[in-house]
Coordinates of C-alpha atoms in Angstrom, one line a residue:
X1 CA -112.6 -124.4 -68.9
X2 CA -111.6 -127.2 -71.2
X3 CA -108.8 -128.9 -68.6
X4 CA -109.6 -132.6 -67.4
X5 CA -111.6 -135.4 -67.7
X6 CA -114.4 -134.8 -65.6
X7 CA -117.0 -132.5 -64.2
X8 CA -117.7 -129.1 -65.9
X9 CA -115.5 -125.8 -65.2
X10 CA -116.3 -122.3 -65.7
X11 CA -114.5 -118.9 -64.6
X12 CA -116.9 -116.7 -64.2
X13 CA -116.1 -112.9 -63.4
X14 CA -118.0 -111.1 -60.8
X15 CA -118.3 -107.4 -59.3
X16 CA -116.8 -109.3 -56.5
X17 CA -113.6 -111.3 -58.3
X18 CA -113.3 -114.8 -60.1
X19 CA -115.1 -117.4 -59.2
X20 CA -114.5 -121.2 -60.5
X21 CA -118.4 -122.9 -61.2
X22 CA -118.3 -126.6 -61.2
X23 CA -121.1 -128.6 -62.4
X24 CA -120.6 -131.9 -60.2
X25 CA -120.9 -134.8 -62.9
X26 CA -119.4 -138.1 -61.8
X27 CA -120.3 -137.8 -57.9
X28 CA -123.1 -138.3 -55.8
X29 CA -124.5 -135.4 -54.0
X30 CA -123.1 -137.7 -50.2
X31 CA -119.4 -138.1 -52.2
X32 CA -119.6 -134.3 -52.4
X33 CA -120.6 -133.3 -49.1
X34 CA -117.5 -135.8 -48.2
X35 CA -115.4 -133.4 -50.4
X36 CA -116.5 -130.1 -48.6
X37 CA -115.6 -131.6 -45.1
X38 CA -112.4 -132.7 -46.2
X39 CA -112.0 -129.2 -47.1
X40 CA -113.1 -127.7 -44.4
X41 CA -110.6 -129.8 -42.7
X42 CA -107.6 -128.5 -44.8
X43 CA -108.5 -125.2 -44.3
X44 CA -108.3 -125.8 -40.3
X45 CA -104.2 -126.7 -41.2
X46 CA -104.0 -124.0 -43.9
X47 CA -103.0 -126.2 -46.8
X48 CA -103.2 -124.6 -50.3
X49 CA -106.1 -125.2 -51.9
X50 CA -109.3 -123.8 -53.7
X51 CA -111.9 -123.4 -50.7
X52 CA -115.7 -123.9 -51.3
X53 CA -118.0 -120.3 -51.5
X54 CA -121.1 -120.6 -50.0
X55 CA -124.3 -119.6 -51.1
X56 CA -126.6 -116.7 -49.9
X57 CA -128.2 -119.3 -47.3
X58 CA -124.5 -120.6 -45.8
X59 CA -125.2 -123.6 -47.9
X60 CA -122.3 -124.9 -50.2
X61 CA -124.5 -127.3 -53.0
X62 CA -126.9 -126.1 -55.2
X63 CA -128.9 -129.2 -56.3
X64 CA -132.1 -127.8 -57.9
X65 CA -131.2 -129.6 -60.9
X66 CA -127.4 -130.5 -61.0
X67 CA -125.3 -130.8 -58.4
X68 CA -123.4 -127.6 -58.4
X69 CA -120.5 -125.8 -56.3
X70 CA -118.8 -122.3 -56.1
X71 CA -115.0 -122.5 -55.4
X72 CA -112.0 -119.8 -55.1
X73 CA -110.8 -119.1 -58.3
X74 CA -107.0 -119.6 -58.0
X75 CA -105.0 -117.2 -60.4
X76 CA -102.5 -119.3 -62.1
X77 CA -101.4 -121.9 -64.6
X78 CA -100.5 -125.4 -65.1
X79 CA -96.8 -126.1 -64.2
X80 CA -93.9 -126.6 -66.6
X81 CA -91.8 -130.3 -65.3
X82 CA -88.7 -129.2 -63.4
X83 CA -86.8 -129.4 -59.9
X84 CA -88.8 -126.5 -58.5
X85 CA -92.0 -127.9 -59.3
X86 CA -91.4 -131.1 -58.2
X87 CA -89.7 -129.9 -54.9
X88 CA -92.8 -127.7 -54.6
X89 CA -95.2 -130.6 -55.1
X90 CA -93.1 -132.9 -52.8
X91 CA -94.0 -130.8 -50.0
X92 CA -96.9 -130.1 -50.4
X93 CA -98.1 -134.1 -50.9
X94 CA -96.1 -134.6 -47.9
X95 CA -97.6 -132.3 -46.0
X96 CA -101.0 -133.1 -47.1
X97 CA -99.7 -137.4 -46.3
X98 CA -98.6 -136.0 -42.8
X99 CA -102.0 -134.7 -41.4
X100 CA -103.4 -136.3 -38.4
X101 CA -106.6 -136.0 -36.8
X102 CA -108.7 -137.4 -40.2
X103 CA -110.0 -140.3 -38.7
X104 CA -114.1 -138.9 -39.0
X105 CA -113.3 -138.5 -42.7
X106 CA -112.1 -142.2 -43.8
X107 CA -113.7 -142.7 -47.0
X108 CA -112.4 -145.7 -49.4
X109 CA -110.4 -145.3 -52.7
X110 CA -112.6 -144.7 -55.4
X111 CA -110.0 -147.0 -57.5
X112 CA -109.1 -150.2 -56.1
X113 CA -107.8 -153.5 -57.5
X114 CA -110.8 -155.1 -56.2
X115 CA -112.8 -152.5 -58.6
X116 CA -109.8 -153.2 -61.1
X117 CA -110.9 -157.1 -61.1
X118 CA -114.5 -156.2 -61.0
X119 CA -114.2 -154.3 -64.5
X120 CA -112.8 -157.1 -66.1
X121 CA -116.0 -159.2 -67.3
X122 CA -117.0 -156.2 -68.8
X123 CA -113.8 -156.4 -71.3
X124 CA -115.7 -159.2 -73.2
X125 CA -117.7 -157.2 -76.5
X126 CA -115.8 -154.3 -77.0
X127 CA -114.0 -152.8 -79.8
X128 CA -111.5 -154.5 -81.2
X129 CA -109.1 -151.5 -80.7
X130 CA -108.8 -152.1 -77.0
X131 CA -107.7 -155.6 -76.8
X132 CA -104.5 -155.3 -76.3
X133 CA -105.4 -152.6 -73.5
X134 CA -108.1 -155.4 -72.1
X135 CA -104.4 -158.2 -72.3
X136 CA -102.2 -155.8 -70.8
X137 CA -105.2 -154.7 -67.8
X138 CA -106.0 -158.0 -66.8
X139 CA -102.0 -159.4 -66.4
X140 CA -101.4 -156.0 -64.5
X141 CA -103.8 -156.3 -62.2
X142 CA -102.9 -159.7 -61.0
X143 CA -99.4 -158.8 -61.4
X144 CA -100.1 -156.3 -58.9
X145 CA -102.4 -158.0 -55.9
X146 CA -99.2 -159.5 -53.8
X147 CA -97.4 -156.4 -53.3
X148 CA -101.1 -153.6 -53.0
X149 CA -102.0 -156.4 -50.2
X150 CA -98.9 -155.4 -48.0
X151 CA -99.9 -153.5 -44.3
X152 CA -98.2 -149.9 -44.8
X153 CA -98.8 -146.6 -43.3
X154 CA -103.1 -144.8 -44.4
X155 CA -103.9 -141.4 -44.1
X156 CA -105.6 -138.6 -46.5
X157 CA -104.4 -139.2 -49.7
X158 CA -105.5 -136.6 -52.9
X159 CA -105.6 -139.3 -55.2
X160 CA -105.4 -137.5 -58.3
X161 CA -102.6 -135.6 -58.2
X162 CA -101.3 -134.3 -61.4
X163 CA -100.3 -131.2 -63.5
X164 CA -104.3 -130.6 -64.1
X165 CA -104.9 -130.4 -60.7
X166 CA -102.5 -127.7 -59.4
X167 CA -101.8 -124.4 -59.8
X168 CA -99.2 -122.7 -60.1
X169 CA -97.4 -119.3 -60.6
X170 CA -93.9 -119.7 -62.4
X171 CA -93.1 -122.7 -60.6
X172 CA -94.8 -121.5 -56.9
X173 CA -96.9 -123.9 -55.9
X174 CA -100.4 -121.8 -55.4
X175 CA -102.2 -124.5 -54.7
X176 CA -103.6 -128.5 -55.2
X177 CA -107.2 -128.4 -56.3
X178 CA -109.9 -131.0 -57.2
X179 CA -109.9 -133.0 -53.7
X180 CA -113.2 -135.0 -55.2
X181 CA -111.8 -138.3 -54.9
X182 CA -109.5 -137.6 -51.9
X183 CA -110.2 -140.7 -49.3
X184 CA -108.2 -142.4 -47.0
X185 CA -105.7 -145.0 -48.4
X186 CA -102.1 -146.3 -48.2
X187 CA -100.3 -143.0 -48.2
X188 CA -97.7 -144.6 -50.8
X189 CA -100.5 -144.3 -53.5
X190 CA -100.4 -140.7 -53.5
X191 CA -96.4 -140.7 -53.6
X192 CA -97.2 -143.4 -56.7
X193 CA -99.6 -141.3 -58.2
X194 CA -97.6 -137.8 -57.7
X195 CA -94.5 -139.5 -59.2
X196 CA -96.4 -139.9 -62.4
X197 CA -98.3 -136.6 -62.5
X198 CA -94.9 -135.1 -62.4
X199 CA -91.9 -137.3 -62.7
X200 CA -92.9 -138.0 -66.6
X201 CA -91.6 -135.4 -68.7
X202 CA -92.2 -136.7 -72.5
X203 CA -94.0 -140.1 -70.9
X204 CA -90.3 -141.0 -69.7
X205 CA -89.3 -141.0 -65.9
X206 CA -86.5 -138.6 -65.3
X207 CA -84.7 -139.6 -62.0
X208 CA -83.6 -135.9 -61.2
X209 CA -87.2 -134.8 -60.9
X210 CA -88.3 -137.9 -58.7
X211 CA -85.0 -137.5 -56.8
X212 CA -86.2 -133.9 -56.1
X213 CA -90.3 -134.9 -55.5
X214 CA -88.8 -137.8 -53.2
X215 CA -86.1 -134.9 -51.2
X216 CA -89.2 -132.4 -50.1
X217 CA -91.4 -135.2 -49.3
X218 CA -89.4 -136.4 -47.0
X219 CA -89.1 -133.2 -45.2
X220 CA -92.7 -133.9 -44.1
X221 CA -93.2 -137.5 -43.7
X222 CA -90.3 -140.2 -44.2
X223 CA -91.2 -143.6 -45.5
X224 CA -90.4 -146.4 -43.7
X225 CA -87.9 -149.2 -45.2
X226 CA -91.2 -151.1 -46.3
X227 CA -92.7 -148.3 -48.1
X228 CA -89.2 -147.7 -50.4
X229 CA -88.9 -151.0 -51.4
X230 CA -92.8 -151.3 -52.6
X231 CA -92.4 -147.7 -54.1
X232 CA -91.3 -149.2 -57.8
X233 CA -95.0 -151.2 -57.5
X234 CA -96.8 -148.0 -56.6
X235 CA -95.8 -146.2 -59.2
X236 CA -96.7 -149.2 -61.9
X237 CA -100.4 -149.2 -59.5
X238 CA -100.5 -145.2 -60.0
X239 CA -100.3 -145.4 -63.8
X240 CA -102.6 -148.8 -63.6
X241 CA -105.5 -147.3 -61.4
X242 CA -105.5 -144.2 -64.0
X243 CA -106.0 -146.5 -67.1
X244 CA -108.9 -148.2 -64.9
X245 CA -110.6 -144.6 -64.6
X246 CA -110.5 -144.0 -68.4
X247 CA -111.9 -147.3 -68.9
X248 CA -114.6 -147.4 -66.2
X249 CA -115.4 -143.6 -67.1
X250 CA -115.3 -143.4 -71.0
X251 CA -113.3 -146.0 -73.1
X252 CA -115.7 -148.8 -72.2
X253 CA -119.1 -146.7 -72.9
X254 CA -117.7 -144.3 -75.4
X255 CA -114.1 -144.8 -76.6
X256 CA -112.3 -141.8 -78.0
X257 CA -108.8 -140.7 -79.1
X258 CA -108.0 -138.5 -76.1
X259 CA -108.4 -141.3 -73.5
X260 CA -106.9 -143.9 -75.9
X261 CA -103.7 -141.8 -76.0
X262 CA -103.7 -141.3 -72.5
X263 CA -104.0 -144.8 -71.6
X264 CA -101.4 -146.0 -74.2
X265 CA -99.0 -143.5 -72.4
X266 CA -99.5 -144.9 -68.8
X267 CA -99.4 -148.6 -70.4
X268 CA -96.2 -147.6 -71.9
X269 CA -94.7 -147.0 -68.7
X270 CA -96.1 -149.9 -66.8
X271 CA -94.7 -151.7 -69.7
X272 CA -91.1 -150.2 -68.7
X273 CA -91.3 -150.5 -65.4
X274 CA -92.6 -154.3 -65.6
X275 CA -89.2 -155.3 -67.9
X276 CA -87.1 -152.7 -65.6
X277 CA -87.9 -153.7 -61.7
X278 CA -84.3 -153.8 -60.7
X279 CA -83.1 -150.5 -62.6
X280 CA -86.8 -148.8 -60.7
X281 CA -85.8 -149.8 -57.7
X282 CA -81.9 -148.8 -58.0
X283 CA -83.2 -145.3 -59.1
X284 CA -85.6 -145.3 -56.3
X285 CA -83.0 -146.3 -53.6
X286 CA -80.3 -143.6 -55.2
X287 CA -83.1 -140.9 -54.8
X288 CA -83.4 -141.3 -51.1
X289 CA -79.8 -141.5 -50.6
X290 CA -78.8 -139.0 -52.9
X291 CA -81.9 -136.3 -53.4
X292 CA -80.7 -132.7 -52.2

C-alpha cells in the first residue's frame, strides 16, 4: 500500500479475511509496545480504530528481523473534504481528547519545539534548495515558543491526524488508524493538527469545514476561553511540527520532490496565517459562535 510517509503497508488476503501487515520502520520496538497499550486502551472505550491481531503465541510483535505487526484491515477509503467528514472527524477527535483514565500511558510528543530548535544546527550544509525552508523554520519556531509555553488542558492526543490516517466509507467515519505517535500532549495540538488534515481543501482554509470540525468537537470536549484564543497558533504549530517531520525524517538525509511539495504547502499556510492573525482569529471566534 503506497499511502504515507512512513512504515511499510500491505493488504494481505487470507482464508480468514484482510489483514493490514506493517513493517514498523521509524520506531523502536518499546515506542511500539507503547502503541499496542494505547490500543488496548481504546478498545476498552470502543473508539474506531484498526485493533492489533495477535500471533499464534498471544504475542502482538514479530521481531525476528523487523519489527512487524498484524492489524484489522478496515474496508474503506480516504475521505473526500466536506461538512460530513469534518463533523465526522470532529467527534471522533473529541471523543478521543475527552478520555480519562490515561495517566499509565503518558508518553511525550514525538515533535516538540524543543526538537524543533534542536534540528536547527543541522540546517548548516544542505542543499541550496531548502534555504528558504531552513529561513522560514528557524523564524517560526521562535515565533512560536511564547504562545506553545502557555499551561492548557493534556490528555491522549493522535498526533497525526490527517486524511491518510482514516478511513472512511462515503463520508462515515470507519475509523482513525496509525496511533504510532499518539502520546500525551496539550489536547489543542490535536485540534491544530486535525484542522489541517481536514480544514485545507486546495492548501486553503475553508471556514465552513473548520466551523463544522469545531461544532462536533465540541459536543465532546469544549475548549476553555484560553484554548480558543491560542487556537490560530495551534494551527500555524500543526502545519510547523509537520514540516519538522519531513525534515528530521527525509528532506535533511535524502531530499525529494514529494516532501518538498508537501512542506512548501504547509509553509504556505503558516505564511498566511503569520500575515493574517486577526482575520484567523475572527474566523475562529465566528466558528464557535456560529458552527451548527
Amino acid at each position: 500500500m503506497s499511502a504515507g510517509f512512513a512504515n511499510e503497508n500491505y493488504k494481505l488476503v487470507t482464508d480468514h479475511g484482510k489483514v493490514l501487515f506493517r513493517v514498523v520502520k521509524q520506531k523502536e520496538k518499546q515506542e511500539l509496545v507503547h502503541e499496542l497499550r494505547l490500543l488496548n486502551f481504546l478498545r476498552q472505550h470502543s473508539f474506531p480504530t484498526a485493533y492489533p491481531l495477535p500471533q499464534t503465541d498471544g504475542s502482538y510483535i514479530n521481531d525476528d528481523e523487523q519489527l512487524i505487526v498484524l492489524y484489522e484491515f478496515l474496508e474503506g477509503d480516504e475521505p473526500a473534504l466536506n461538512n460530513q467528514t469534518a463533523r465526522e472527524i470532529g467527534a471522533a477527535v473529541g471523543e478521543l481528547n475527552a478520555l480519562t483514565g490515561w495517566q499509565d500511558l503518558e508518553r511525550d510528543n514525538a515533535i516538540t519545539l524543543e526538537k524543533c530548535r534542536r534540528l536547527i544546527p543541522f540546517f548548516a550544509n544542505n542543499e541550496e534548495q531548502l534555504h528558504p525552508i531552513f529561513t522560514y523554520f528557524e523564524q517560526e519556531t521562535q515565533a512560536l515558543e511564547s504562545p506553545l509555553s502557555t499551561d492548557l488542558p493534556e490528555g491522549i492526543v493522535h498526533a497525526d491526524v490527517f486524511t491518510d490516517n482514516t478511513v472512511f466509507r462515503g463520508d462515515e467515519l470507519v475509523g482513525i488508524i496509525d496511533f504510532e505517535e499518539a502520546c500525551v500532549d496539550q489536547l489543542l495540538f490535536d485540534v491544530g493538527i486535525v484542522i489541517n488534515g481536514f480544514g485545507y481543501p486546495d492548501n486553503e482554509l475553508n471556514s465552513n469545514l473548520v466551523a463544522a470540525l469545531l461544532h462536533a468537537y465540541r459536543q465532546h470536549r469544549r475548549l476553555a476561553p484560553l484554548e480558543q484564543e491560542l487556537l490560530p497558533w495551534f494551527i500555524r504549530w500543526g502545519a510547523h511540527s509537520q514540516i519538522y517531520w519531513h525534515l528530521r525524517y527525509g528532506l535533511l538525509d535524502h531530499p525529494n520532490k514529494k516532501q518538498l511539495h508537501r512542506v512548501q504547502e504547509l509553509m504556505q499556510r503558516v505564511e498566511w496565517a503569520r500575515e493574517h492573525m486577526k482575520e484567523l482569529s475572527d474566523l475562529i471566534n465566528q466558528c464557535f459562535t456560529t458552527a451548527k
